[in-house]
Short mmCIF file of C-alpha atoms in Angstrom, two decimals:
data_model
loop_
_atom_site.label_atom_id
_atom_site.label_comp_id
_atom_site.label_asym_id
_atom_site.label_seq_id
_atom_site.Cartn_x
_atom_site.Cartn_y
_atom_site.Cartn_z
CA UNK A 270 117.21 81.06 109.98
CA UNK A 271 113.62 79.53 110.05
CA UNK A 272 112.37 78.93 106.53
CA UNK A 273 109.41 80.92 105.58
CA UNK A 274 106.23 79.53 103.60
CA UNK A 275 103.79 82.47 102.00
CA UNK A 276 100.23 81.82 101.08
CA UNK A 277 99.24 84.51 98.94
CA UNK A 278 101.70 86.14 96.78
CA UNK A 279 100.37 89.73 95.55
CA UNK A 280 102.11 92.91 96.53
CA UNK A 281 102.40 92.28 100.30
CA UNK A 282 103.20 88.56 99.88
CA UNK A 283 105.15 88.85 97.02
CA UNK A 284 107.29 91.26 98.73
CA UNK A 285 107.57 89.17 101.93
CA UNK A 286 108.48 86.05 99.55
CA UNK A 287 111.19 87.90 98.36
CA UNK A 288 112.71 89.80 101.41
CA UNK A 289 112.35 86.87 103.73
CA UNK A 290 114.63 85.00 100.63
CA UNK A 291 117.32 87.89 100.47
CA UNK A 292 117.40 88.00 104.06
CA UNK A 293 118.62 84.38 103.76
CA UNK A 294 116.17 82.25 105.03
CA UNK A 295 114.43 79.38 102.86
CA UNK A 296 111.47 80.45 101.15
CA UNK A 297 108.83 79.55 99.16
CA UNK A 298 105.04 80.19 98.24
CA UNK A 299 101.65 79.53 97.05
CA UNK A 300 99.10 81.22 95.32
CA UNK A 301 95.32 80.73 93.27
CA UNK A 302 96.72 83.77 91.14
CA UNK A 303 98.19 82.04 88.07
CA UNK A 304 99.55 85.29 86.86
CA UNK A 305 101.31 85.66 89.91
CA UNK A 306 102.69 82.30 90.14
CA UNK A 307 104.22 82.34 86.63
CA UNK A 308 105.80 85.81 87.27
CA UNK A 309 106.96 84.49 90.11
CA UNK A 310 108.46 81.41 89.02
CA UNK A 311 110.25 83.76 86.12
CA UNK A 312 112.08 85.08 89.19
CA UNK A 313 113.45 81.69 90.45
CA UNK A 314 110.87 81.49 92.99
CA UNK A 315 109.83 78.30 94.16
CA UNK A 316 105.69 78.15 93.59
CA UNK A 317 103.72 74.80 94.38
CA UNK A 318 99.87 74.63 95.00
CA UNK A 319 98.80 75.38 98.59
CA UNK A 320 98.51 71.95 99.86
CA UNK A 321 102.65 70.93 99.14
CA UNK A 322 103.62 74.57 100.31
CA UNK A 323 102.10 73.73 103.94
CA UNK A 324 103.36 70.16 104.20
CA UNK A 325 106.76 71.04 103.57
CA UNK A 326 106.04 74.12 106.31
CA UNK A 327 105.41 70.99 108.65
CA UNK A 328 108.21 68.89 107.50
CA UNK A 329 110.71 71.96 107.75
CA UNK A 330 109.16 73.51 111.20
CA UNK A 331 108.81 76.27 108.79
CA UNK A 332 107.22 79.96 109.63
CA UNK A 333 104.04 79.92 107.87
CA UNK A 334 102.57 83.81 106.05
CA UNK A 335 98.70 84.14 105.19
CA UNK A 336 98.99 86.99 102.76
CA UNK A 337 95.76 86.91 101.48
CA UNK A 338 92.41 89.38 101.62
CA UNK A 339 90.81 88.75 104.66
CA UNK A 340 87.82 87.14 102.61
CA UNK A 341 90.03 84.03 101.85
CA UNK A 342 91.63 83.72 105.38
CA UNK A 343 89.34 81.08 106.63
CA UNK A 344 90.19 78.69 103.45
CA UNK A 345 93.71 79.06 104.24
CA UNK A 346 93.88 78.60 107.75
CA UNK A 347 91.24 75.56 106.93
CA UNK A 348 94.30 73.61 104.67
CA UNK A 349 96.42 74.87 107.38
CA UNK A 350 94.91 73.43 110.13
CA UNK A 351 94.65 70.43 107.74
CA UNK A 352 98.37 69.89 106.62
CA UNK A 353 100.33 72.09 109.35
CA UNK A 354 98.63 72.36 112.48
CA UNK A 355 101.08 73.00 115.13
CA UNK A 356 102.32 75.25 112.40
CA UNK A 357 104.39 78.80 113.65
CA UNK A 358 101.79 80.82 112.13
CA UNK A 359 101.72 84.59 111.33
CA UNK A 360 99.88 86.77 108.65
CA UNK A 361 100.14 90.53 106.84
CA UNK A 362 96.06 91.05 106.55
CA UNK A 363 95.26 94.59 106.95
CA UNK A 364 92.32 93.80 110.69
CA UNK A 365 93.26 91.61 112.89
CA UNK A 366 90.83 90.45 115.64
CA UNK A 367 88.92 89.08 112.55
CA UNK A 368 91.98 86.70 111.82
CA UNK A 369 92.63 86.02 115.42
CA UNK A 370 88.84 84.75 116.21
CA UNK A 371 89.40 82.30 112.86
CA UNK A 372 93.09 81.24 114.00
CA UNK A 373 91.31 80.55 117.20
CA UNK A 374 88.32 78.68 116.04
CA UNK A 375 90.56 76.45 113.32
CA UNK A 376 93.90 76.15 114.83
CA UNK A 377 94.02 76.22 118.49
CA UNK A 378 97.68 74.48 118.47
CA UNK A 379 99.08 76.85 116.09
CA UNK A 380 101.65 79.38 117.30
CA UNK A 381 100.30 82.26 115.99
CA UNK A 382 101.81 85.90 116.39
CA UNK A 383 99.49 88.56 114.08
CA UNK A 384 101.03 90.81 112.04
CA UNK A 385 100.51 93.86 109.57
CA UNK A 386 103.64 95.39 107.60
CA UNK A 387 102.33 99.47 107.03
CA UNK A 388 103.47 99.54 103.63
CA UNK A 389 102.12 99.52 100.33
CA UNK A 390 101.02 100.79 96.30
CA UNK A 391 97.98 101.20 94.98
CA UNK A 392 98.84 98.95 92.32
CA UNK A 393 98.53 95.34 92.98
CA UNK A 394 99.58 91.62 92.26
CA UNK A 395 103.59 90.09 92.61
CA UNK A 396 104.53 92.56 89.22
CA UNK A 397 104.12 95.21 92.23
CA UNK A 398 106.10 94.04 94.52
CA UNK A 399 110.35 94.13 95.90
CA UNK A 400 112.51 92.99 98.93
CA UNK A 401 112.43 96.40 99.62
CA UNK A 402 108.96 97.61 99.91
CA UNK A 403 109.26 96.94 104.18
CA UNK A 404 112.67 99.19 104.42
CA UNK A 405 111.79 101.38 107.13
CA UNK A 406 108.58 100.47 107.51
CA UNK A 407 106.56 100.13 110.47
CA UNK A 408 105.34 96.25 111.05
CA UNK A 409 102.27 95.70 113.51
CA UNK A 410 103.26 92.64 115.63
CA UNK A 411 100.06 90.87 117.84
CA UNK A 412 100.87 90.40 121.46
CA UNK A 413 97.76 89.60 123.44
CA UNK A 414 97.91 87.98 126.98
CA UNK A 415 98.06 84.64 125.77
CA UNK A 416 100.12 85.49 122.74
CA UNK A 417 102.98 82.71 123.84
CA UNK A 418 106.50 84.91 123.49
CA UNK A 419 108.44 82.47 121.15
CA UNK A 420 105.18 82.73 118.61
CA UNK A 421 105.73 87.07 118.82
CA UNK A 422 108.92 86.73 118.52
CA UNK A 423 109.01 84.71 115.07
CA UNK A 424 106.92 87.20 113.27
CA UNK A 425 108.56 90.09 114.90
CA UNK A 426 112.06 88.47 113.65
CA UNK A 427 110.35 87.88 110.15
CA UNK A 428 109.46 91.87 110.08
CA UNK A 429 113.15 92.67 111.22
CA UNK A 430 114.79 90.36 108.22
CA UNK A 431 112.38 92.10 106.00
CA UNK A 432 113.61 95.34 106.64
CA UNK A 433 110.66 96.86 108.88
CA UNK A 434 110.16 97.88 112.44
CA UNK A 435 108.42 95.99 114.69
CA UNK A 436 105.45 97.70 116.44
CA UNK A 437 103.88 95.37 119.43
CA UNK A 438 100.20 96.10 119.98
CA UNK A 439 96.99 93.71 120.56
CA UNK A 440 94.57 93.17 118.21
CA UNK A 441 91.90 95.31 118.97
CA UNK A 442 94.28 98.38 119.29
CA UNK A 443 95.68 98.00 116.04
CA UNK A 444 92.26 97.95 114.25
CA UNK A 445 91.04 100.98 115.89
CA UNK A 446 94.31 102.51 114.68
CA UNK A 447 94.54 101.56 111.54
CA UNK A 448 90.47 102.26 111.01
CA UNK A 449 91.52 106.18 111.67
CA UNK A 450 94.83 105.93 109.65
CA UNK A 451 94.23 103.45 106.65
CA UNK A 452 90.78 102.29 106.30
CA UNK A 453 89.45 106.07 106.83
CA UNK A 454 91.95 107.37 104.10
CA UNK A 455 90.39 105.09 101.74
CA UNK A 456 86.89 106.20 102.32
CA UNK A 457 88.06 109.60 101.87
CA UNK A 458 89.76 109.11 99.01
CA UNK A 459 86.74 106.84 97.22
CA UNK A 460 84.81 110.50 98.11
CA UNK A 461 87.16 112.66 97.36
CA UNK A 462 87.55 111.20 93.72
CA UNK A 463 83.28 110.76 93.39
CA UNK A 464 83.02 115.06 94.30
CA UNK A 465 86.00 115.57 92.13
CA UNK A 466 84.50 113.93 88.83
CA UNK A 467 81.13 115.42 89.85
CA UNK A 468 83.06 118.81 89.11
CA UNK A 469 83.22 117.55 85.22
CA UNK A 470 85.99 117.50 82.70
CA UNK A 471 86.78 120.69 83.60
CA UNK A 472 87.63 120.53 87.25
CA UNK A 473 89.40 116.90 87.21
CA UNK A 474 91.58 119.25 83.84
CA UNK A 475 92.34 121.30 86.54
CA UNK A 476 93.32 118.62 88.91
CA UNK A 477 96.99 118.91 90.60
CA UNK A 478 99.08 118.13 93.54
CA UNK A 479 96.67 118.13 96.34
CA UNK A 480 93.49 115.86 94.64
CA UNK A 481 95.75 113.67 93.21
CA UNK A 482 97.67 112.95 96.61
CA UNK A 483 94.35 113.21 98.14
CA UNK A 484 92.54 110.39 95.97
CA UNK A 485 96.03 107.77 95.01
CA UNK A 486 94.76 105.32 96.88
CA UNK A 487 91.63 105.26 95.23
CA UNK A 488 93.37 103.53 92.30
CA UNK A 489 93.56 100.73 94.68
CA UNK A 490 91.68 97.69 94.18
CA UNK A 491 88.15 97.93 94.86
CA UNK A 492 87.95 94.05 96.00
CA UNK A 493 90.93 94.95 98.60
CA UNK A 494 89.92 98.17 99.73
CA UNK A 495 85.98 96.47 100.42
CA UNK A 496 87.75 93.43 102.53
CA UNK A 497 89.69 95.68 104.40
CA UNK A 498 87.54 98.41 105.52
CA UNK A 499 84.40 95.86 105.39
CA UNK A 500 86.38 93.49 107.19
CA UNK A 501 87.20 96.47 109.99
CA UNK A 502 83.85 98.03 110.09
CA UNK A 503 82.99 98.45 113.91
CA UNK A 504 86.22 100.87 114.59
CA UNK A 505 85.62 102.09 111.21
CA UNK A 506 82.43 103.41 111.92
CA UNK A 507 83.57 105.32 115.33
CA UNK A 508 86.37 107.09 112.83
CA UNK A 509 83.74 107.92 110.35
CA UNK A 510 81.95 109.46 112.79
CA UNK A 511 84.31 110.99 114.23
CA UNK A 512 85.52 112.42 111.03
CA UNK A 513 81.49 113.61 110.05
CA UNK A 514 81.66 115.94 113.19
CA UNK A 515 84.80 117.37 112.38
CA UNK A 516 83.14 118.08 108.89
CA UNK A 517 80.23 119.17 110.50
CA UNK A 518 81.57 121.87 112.81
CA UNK A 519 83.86 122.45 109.61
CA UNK A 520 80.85 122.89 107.67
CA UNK A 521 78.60 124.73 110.47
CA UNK A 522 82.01 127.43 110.77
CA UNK A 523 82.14 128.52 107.27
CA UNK A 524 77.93 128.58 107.02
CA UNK A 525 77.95 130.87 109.86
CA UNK A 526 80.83 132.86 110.02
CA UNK A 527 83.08 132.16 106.59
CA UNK A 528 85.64 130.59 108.19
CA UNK A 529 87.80 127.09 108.77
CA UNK A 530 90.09 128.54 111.21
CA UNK A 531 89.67 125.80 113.53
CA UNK A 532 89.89 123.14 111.13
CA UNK A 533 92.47 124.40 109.39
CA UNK A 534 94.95 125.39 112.31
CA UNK A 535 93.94 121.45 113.88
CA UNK A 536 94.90 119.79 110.74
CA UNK A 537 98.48 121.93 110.56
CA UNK A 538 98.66 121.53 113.99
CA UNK A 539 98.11 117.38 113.94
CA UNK A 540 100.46 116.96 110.53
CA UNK A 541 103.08 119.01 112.15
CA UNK A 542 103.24 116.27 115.53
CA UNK A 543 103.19 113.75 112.77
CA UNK A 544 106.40 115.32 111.27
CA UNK A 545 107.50 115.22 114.80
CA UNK A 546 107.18 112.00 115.60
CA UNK A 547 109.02 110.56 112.53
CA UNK A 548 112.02 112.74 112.43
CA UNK A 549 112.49 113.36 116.64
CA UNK A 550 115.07 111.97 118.62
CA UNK A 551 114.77 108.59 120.06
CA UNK A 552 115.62 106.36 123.70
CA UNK A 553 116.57 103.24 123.41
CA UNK A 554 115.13 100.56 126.15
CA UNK A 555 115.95 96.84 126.23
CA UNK A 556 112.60 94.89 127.55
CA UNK A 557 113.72 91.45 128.83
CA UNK A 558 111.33 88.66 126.79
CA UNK A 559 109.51 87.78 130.11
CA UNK A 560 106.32 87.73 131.77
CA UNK A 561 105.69 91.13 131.91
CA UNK A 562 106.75 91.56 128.53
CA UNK A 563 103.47 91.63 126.71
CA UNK A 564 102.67 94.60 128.89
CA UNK A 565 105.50 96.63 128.46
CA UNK A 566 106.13 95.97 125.12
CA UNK A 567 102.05 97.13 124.14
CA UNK A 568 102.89 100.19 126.55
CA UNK A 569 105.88 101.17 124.24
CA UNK A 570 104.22 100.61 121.37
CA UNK A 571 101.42 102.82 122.31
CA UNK A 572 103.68 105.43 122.85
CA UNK A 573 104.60 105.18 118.99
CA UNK A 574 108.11 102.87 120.06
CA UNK A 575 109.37 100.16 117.38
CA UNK A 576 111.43 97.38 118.59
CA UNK A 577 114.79 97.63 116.51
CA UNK A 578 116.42 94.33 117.21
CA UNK A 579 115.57 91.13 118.71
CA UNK A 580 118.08 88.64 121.26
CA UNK A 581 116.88 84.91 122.15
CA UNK A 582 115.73 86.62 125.59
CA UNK A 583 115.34 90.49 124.72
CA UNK A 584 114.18 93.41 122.83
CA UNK A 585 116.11 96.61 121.80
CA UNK A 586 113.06 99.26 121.44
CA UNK A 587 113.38 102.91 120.47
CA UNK A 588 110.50 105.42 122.04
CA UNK A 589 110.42 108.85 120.25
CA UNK A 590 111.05 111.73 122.66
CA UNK A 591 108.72 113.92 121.89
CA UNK A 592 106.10 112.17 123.11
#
């Protein structure tokens, strides 16, 4: 099994540290945090500073993680491209075409596969953290035209040890997607809390089920949550507006007439297919690993498929029938 070398070991890379090392490969990390390095040390990780973690990923052939905010990505792939260069290369930032264009400015040798695991706490830093936190999980693997195969297929293979399912998408699909299903939730919820506490002591007193679901994630980080949705902000904006008409005709319905029929019934309506598509029955297809691959496989995964399993020269992928 390839060994694995994390930069960055908060909640996402923390986690990845420590599945990739009960999966059985060889692992070890880096990270500026001191707090996290000493709490991971106290767990019989191995922690050296960046520079040693990357040379032995050269020495070792090793798959190298950037698991850092996207505002230190361009550091990292800077002592990269310095002490690893023909590094296998893969990351777990949140927007990708933003790490792509720096991957392809600093490291055009590397063999790079992007990736995104869609998992995750509001509370931060390695403390945070377990193997398990990918079980189940959907993982966002990068396969653009020139994506080379054997690159896609090390970071898929890294999301399959770690417990997750691999979804195969480009770049700029996956940020327009995660923009309506991430990013927006956290502008929402940043919102939602701000209206809420604008109610007083009384209203956040009366505060149950639905704010509190509604506004978790606003507990997040506020330094994450800005390099995220900052970091995504062109497909971000089309989601906001699309969500500001939606509250508009919301808002011009119960003016008018006193009602959110529409908006209601829609929002059922779209939770209930959500439902659908995690609990319906599913095909299985095996896509060969050739040249039409990075089609096919981006097809699937438009269609909401995950690949399940990988061969040296296939992929087992399961396509919900509903859709």
């Amino acid at each position: 099994m390839r060994a694995v070398c994390v930069i960055g070991l908060g909640l996402i890379g923390g986690s990845v540290l420590r599945a990739a090392s009960a999966a059985g490969r060889p692992a070890w990390g880096s990270t500026a945090s001191e707090d996290d390095a000493a709490a991971a040390r106290a767990e019989g990780f191995e922690v050296v500073d960046v520079a040693a973690a990357l040379r032995r990923a050269a020495t070792e052939d090793a798959l190298v993680v950037v698991a850092t905010p996207l505002t230190a990505v361009r550091d990292v792939l800077r002592a990269v491209a310095e002490h690893a260069p023909e590094a296998w290369l893969t990351d777990v930032v949140s927007v990708k075409d933003p790490v792509a264009a720096e991957v392809r400015s600093l490291l055009p040798g590397a063999r790079y596969a992007g990736g995104h695991p869609m998992a995750g706490l509001s509370s931060s830093g390695w403390v945070a953290g377990s193997a398990e936190l990918f079980s189940g999980a959907a993982w966002a693997v990068t396969l653009e035209e020139d994506t080379s195969l054997a690159a896609w297929r090390e970071a898929a293979q890294l999301a399959l040890d770690c417990g997750a399912q691999v979804v195969p998408t480009s770049a700029a699909s996956h940020d327009s997607a995660v923009a309506r299903i991430s990013h927006l939730p956290h502008v929402f919820a940043a919102v939602l809390a701000a209206v809420g506490a604008d109610g007083g002591p009384l209203a956040l007193s009366l505060a149950a089920g639905s704010f509190r679901d509604g506004t978790r994630v606003a507990g997040s980080s506020p330094e994450l949550v800005r390099a995220m949705t900052e970091g995504n902000r062109n497909a971000l904006l089309d989601a906001v507006d699309d969500a500001l008409g939606r509250l508009g005709a919301a808002r011009g319905s119960l003016a008018s007439t006193g009602g959110l029929k529409s908006t209601v019934d829609m929002g059922y309506d779209s939770r209930r297919f959500l439902d659908e598509l995690v609990t319906c029955e599913r095909t299985t297809t095996t896509v060969p690993l050739d040249a039409a691959a990075p089609q096919r496989l981006r097809e699937l995964g438009d269609l909401g498929s995950r690949v399940v399993a990988l061969t040296p020269d296939s992929a087992q992928v399961e396509t919900p029938t509903s859709v």
